[in-house]
Coordinates of N, CA and C in Angstrom, one line a residue:
Chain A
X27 N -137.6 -140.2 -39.3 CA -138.9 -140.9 -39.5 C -139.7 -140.8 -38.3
X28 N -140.7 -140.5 -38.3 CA -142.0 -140.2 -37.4 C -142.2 -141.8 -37.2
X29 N -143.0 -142.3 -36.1 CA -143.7 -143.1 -35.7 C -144.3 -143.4 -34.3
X30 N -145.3 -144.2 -34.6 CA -146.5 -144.5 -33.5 C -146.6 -145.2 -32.5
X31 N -145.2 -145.6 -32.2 CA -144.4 -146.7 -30.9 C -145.1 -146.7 -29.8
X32 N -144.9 -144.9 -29.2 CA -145.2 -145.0 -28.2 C -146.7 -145.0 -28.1
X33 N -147.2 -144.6 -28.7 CA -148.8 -144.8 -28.6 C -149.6 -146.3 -28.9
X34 N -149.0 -147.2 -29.8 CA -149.3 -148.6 -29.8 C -149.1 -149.2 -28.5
X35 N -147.7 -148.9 -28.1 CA -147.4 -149.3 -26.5 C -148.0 -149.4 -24.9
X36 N -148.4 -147.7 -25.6 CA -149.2 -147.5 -24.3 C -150.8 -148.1 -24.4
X37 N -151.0 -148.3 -25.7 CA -152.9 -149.0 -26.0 C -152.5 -150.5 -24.8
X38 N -151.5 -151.2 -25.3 CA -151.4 -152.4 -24.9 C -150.8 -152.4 -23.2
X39 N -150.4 -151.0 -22.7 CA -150.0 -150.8 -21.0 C -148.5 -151.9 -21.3
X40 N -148.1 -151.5 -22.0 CA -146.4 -152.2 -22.0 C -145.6 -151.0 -21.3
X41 N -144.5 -151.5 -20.8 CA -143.6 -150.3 -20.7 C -142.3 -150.8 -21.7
X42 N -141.5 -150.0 -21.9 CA -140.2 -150.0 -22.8 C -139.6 -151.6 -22.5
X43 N -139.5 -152.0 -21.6 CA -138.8 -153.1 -21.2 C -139.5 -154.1 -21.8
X44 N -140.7 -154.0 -21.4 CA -141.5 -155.0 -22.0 C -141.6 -155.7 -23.4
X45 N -141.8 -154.3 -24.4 CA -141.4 -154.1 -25.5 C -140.3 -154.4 -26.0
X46 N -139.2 -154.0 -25.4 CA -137.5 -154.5 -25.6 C -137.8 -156.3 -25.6
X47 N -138.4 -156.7 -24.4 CA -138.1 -158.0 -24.0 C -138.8 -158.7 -25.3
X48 N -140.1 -158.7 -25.7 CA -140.5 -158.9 -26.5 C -140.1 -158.5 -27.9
X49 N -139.3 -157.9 -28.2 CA -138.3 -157.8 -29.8 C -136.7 -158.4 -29.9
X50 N -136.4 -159.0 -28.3 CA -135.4 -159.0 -27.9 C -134.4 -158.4 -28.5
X51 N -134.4 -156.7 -27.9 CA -133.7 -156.1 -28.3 C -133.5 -155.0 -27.0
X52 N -132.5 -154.4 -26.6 CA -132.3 -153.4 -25.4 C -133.6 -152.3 -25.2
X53 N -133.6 -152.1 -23.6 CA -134.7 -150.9 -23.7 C -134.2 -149.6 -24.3
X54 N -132.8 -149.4 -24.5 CA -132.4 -148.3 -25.0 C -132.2 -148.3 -26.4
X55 N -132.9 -149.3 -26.8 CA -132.9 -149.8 -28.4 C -135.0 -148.6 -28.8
X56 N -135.5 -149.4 -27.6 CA -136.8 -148.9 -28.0 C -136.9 -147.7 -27.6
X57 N -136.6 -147.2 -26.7 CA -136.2 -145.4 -26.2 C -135.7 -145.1 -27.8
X58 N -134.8 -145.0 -28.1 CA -134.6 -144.6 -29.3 C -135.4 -144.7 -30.5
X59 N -136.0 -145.6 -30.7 CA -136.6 -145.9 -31.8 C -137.6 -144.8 -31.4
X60 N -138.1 -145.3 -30.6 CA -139.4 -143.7 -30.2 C -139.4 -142.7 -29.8
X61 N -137.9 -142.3 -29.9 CA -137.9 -140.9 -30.0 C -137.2 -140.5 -31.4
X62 N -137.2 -141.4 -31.9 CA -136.8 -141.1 -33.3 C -135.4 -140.6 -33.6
X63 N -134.1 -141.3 -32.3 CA -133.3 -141.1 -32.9 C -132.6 -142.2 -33.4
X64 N -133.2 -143.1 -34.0 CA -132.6 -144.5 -34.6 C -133.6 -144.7 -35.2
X65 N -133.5 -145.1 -36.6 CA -134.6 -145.7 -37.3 C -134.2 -147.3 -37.2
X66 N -135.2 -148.2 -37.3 CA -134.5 -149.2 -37.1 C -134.9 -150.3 -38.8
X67 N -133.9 -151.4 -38.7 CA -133.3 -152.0 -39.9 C -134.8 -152.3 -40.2
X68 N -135.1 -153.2 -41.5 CA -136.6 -153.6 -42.0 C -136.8 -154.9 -41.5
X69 N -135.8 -155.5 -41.0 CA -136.0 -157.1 -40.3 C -136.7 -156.4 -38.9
X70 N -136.5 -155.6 -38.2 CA -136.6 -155.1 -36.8 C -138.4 -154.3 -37.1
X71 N -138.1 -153.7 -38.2 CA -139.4 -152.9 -38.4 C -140.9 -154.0 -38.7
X72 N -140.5 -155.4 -39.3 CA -141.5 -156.0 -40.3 C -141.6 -156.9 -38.4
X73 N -140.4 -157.2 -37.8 CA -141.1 -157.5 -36.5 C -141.9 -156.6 -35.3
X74 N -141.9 -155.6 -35.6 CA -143.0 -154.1 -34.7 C -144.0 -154.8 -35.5
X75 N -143.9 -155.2 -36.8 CA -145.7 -155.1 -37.5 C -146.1 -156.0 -36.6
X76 N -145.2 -157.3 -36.5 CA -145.8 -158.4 -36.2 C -146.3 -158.7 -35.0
X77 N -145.9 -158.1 -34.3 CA -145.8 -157.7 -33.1 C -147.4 -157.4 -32.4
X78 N -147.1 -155.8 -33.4 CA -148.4 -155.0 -32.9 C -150.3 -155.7 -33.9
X79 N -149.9 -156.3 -35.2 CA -150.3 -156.7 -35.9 C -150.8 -156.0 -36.2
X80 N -150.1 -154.9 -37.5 CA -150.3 -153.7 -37.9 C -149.1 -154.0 -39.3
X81 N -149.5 -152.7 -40.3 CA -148.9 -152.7 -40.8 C -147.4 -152.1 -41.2
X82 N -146.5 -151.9 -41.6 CA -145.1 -151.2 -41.2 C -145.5 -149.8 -41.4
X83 N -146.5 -149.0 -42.4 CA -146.4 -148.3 -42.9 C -147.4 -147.6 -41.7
X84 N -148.4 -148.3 -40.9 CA -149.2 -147.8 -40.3 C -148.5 -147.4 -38.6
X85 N -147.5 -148.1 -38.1 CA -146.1 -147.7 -36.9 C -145.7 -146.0 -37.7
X86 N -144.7 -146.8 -39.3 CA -143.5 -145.6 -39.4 C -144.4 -144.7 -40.5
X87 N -143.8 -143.4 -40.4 CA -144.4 -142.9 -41.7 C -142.8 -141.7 -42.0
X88 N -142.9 -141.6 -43.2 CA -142.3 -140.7 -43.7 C -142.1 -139.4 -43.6
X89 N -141.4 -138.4 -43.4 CA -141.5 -136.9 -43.1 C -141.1 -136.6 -43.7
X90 N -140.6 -137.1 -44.7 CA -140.6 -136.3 -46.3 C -142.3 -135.9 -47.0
Chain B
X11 N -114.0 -152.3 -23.6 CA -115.6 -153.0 -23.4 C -116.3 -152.6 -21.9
X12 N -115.0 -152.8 -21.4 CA -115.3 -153.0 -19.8 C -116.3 -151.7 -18.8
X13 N -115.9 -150.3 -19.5 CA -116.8 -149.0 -18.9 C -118.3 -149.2 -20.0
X14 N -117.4 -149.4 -21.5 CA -118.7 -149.9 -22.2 C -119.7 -149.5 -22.4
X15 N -120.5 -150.7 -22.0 CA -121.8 -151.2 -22.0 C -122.5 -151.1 -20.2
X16 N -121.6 -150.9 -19.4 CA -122.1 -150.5 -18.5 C -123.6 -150.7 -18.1
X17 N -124.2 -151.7 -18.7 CA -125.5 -152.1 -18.6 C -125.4 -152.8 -17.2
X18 N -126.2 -153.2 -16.4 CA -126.3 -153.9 -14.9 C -126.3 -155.6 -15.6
X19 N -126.8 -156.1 -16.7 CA -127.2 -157.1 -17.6 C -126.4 -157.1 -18.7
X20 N -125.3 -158.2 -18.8 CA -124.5 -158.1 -19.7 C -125.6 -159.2 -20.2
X21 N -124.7 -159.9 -21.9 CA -125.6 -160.8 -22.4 C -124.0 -161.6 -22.3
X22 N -124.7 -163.1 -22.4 CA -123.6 -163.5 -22.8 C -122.3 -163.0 -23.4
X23 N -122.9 -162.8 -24.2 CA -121.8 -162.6 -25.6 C -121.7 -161.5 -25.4
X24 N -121.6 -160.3 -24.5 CA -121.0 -159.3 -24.3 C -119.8 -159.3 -23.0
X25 N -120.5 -160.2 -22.1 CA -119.4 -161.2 -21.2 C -118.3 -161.7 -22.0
X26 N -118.5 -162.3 -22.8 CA -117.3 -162.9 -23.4 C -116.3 -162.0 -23.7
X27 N -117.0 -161.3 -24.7 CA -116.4 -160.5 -25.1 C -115.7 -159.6 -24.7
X28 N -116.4 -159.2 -23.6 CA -115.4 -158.4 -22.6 C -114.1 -159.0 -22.1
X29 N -114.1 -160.2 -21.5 CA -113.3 -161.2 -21.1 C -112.0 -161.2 -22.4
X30 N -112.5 -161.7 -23.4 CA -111.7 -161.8 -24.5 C -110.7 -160.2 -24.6
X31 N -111.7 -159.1 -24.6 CA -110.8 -158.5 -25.0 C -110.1 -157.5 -23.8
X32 N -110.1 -157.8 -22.9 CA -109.2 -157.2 -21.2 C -108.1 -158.5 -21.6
X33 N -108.2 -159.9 -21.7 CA -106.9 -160.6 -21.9 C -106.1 -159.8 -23.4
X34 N -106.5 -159.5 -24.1 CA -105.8 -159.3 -25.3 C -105.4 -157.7 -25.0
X35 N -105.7 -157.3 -24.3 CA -105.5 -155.6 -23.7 C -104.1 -155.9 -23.1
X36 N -104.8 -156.9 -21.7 CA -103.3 -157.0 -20.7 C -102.0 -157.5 -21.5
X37 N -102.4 -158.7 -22.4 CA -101.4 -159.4 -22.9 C -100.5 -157.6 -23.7
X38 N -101.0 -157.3 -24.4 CA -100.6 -156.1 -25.1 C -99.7 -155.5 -24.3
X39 N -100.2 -154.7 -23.8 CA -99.1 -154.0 -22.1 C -98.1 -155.3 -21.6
X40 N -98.5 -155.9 -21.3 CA -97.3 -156.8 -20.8 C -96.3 -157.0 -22.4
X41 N -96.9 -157.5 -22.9 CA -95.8 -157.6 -24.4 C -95.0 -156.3 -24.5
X42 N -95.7 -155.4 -24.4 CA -95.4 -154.1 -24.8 C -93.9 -153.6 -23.9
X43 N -94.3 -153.9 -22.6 CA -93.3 -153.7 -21.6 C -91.8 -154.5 -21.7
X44 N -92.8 -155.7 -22.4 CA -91.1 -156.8 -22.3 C -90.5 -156.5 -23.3
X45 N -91.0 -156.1 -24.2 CA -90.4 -156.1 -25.4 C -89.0 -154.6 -25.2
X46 N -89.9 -153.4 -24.3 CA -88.7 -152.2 -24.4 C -87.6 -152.6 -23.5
X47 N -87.9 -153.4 -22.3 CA -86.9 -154.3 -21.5 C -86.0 -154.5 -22.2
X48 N -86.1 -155.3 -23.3 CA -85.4 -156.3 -23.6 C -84.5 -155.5 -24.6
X49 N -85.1 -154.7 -25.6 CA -84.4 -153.7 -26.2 C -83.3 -152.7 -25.7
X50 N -84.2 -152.8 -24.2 CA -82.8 -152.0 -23.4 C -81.7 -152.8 -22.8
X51 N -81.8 -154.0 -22.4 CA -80.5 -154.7 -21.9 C -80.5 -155.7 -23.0
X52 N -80.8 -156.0 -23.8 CA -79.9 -156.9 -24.5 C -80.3 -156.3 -26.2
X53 N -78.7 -156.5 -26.7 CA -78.6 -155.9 -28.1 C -78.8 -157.0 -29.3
X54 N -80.1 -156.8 -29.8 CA -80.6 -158.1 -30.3 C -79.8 -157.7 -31.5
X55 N -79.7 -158.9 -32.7 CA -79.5 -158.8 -34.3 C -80.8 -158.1 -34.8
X56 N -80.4 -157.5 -35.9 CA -81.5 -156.9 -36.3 C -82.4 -157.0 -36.8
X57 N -82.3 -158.4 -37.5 CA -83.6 -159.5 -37.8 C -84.6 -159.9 -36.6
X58 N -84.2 -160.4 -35.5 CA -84.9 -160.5 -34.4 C -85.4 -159.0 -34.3
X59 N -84.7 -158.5 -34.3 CA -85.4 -156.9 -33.7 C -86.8 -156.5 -34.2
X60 N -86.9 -156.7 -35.3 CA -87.6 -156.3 -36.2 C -89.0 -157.5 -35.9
X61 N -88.5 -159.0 -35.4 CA -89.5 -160.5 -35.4 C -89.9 -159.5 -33.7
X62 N -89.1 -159.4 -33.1 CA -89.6 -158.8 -31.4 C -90.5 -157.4 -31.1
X63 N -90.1 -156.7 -32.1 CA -91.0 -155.4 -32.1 C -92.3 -155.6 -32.2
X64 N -92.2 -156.9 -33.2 CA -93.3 -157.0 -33.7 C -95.0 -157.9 -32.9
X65 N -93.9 -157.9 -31.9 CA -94.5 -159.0 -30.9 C -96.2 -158.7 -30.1
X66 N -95.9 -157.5 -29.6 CA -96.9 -156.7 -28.9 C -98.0 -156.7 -30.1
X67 N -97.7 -156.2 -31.1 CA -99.2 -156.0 -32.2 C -99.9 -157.2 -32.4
X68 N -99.5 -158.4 -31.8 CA -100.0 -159.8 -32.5 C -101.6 -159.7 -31.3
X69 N -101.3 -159.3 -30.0 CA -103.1 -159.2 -29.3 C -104.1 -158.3 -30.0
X70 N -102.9 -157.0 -30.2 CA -103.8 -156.1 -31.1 C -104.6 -156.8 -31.7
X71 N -104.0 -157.4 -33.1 CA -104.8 -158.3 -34.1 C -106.1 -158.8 -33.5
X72 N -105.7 -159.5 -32.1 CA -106.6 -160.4 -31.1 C -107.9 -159.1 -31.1
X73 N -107.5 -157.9 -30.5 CA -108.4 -156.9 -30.0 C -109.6 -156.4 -31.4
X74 N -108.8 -156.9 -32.5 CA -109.8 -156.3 -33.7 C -110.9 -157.5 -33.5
X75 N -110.0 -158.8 -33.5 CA -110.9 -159.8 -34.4 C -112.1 -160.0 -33.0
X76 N -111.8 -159.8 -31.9 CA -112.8 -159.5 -30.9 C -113.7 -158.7 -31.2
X77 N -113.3 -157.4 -31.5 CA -114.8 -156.5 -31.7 C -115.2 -157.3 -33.0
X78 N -114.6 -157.6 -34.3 CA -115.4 -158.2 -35.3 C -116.1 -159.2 -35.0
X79 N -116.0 -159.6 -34.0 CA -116.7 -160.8 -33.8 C -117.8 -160.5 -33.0
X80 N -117.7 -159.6 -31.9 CA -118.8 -159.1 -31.4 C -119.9 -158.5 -32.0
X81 N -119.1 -157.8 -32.8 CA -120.2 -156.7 -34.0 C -121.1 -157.7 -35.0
X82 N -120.8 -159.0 -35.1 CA -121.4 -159.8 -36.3 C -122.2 -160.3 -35.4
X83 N -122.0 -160.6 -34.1 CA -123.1 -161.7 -33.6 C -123.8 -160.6 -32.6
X84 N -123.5 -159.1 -32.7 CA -124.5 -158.7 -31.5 C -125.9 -158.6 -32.7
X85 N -127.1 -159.3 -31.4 CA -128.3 -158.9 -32.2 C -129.1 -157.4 -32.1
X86 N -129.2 -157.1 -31.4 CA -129.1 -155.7 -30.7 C -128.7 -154.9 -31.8
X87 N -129.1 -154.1 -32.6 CA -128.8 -153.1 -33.9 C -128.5 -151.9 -33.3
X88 N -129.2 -151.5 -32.4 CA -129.3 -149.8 -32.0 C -128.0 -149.7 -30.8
X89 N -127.5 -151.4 -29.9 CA -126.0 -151.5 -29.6 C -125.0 -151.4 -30.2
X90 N -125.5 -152.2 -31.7 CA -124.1 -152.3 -32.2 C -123.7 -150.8 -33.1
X91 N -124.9 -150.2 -33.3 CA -124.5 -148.8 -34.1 C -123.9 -148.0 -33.1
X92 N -123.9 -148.1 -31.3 CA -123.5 -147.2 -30.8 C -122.0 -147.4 -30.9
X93 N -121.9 -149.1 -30.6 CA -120.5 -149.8 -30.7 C -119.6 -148.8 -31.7
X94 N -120.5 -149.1 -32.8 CA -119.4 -148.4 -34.2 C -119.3 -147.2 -34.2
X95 N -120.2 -146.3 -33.7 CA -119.8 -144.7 -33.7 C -118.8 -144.2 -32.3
X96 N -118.9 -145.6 -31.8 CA -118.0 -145.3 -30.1 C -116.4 -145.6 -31.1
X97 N -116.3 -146.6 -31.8 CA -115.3 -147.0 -32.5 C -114.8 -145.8 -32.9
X98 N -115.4 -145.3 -33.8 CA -115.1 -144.1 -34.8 C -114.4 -143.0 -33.9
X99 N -115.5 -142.4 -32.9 CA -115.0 -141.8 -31.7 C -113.6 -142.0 -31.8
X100 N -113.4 -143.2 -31.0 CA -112.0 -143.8 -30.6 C -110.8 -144.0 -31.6
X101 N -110.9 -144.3 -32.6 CA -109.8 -143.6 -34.0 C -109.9 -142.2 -33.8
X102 N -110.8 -141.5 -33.8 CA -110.7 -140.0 -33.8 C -110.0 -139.5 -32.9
X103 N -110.0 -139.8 -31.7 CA -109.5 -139.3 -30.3 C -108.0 -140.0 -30.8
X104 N -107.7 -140.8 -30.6 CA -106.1 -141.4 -30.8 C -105.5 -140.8 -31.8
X105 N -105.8 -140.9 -32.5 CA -105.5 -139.8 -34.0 C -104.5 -138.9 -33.9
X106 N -105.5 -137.7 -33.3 CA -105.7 -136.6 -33.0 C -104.5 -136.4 -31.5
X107 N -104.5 -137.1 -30.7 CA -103.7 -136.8 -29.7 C -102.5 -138.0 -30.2
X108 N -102.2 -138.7 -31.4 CA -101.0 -139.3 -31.3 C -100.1 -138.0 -32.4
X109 N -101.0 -137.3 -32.8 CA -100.1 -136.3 -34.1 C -99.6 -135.0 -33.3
X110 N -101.1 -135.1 -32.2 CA -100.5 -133.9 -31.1 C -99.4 -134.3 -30.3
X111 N -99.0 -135.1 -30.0 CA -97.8 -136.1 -29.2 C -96.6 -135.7 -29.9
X112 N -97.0 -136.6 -31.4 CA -95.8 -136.5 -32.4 C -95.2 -134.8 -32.6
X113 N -95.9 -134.1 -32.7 CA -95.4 -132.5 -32.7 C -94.8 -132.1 -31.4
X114 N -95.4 -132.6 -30.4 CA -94.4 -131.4 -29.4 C -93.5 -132.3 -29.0
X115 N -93.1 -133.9 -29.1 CA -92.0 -134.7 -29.7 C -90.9 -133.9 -30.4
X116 N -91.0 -132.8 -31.5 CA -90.2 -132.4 -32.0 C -89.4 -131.2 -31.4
X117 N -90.2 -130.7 -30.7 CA -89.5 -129.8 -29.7 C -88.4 -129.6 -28.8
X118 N -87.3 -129.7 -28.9 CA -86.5 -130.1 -27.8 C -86.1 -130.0 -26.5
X119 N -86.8 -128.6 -26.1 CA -87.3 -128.1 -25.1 C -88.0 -128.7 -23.9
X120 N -88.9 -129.0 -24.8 CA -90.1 -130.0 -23.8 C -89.2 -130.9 -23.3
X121 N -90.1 -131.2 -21.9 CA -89.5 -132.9 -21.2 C -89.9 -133.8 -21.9
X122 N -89.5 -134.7 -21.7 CA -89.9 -136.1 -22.0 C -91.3 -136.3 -21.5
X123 N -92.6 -136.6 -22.6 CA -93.7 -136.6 -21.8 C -94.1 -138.2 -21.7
X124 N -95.0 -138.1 -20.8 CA -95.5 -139.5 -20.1 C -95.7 -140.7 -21.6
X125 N -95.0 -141.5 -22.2 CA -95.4 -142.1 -23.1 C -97.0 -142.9 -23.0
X126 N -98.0 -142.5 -23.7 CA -99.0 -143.4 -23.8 C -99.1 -144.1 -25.0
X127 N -99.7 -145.5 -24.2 CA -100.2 -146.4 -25.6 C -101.1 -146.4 -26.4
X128 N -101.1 -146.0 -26.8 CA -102.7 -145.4 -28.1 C -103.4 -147.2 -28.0
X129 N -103.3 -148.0 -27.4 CA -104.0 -148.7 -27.2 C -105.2 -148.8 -26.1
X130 N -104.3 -148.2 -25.0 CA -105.2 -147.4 -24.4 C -105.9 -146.3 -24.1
X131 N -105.8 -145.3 -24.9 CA -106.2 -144.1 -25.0 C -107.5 -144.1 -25.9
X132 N -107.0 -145.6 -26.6 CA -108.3 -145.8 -27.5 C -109.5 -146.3 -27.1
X133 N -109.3 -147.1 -26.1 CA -110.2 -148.2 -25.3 C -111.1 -147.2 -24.3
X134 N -110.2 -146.1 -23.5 CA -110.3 -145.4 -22.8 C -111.8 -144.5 -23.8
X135 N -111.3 -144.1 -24.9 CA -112.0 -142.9 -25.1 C -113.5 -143.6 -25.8
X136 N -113.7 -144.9 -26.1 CA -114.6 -145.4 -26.7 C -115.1 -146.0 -25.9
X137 N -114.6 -146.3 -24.6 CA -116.0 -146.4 -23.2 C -116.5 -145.3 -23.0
X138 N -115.5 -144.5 -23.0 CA -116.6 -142.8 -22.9 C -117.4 -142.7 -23.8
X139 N -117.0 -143.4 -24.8 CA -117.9 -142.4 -26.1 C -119.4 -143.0 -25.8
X140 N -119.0 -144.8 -25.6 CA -120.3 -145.5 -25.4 C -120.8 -145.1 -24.1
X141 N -120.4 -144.5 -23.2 CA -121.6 -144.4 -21.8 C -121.8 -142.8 -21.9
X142 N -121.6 -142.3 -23.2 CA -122.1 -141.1 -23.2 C -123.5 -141.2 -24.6
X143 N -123.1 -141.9 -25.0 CA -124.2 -142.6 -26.0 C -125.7 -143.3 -25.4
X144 N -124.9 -144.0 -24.8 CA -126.0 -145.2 -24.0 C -127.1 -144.1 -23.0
X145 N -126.2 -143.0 -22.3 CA -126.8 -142.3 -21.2 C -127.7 -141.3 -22.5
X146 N -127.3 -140.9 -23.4 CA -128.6 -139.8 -24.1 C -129.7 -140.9 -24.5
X147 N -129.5 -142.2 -24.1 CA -130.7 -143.1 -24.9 C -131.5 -143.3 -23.9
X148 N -130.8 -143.1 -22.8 CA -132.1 -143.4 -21.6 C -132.9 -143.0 -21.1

């Protein structure tokens, strides 16, 4: 699954840590997620929306 | 646990857990040790033998219900999936070298080789697995 992590991230000058701290979740949680080798659960995803105050669909998109 | 997570920032609850499961480790080896002791100088009844053998697997138990417990309460998703594929790893690796063990066992040839405890062979290979996990995430 494709998504817009790191680009939301850098609009806002976060670094990974930042981001981690604020999902409380490891930086090697968000390294992954944006590099797309962990998709993460829909509890984890619906808090990125909330986060960035965006929608899930407009972060993740499908590559199918 | 202990090569692990190897993060500089443990959380609580991976402190613990660690803690928890190095006592249920040592306990294991020490059980494990007294128990062949005791097999060797003293000639138990066979009912005891069977209550004493059984002695050492009771931390094991300890060592599951530790990771289960770790795995339910870590919040961390993208840790605990590394946890479980490090797991898997570590069944796989013990497996694999307890069947290779058991075959050249049958040889008579061969020396006597170094007995290992697939308890540690397991712990051993699923810290590797996790700081080889953790390092492609970084």
């Amino acid at each position: 699954m494709k998504n817009r992590l790191r680009v939301l991230r850098a609009e806002r000058g976060w670094s990974q840590a930042d981001l981690a701290d604020r999902l409380e979740v490891s930086r090697q949680s968000v390294n992954a997620i944006e590099t797309g080798r962990f998709d993460p659960s829909l509890p984890l995803a619906f808090k990125l929306a909330r986060l960035f105050a965006t929608a899930i669909e407009q972060i993740f998109t499908d590559e199918a | 646990m202990n090569i692990v997570l190897c993060h500089r920032q443990f959380s609580p609850l991976q402190r613990r857990s660690m803690q928890l499961f190095g006592a249920n480790l040592g306990l294991t080896a020490a059980l494990s040790l007294a128990t062949r002791d005791l097999f060797k100088e003293a000639h138990l009844p066979a009912l005891l033998g069977y209550f004493v053998a059984a002695l050492p697997t009771v931390p094991v138990i300890g060592i599951v219900a530790v990771v289960g417990r770790y795995l339910a309460r870590e919040a961390d998703e993208f840790i605990r999936a590394i946890v479980v594929q490090s797991l898997l790893w570590g069944l796989g690796i013990t497996f694999v070298a307890d069947i290779y063990l058991g075959g050249l066992f049958a040889y008579p040839s061969i020396l006597r080789l170094i007995p290992i405890l697939n308890i540690d062979l397991f712990c051993v290979s699923v810290g590797v697995a996790v700081r080889i996990q953790l390092r492609r995430a970084q």
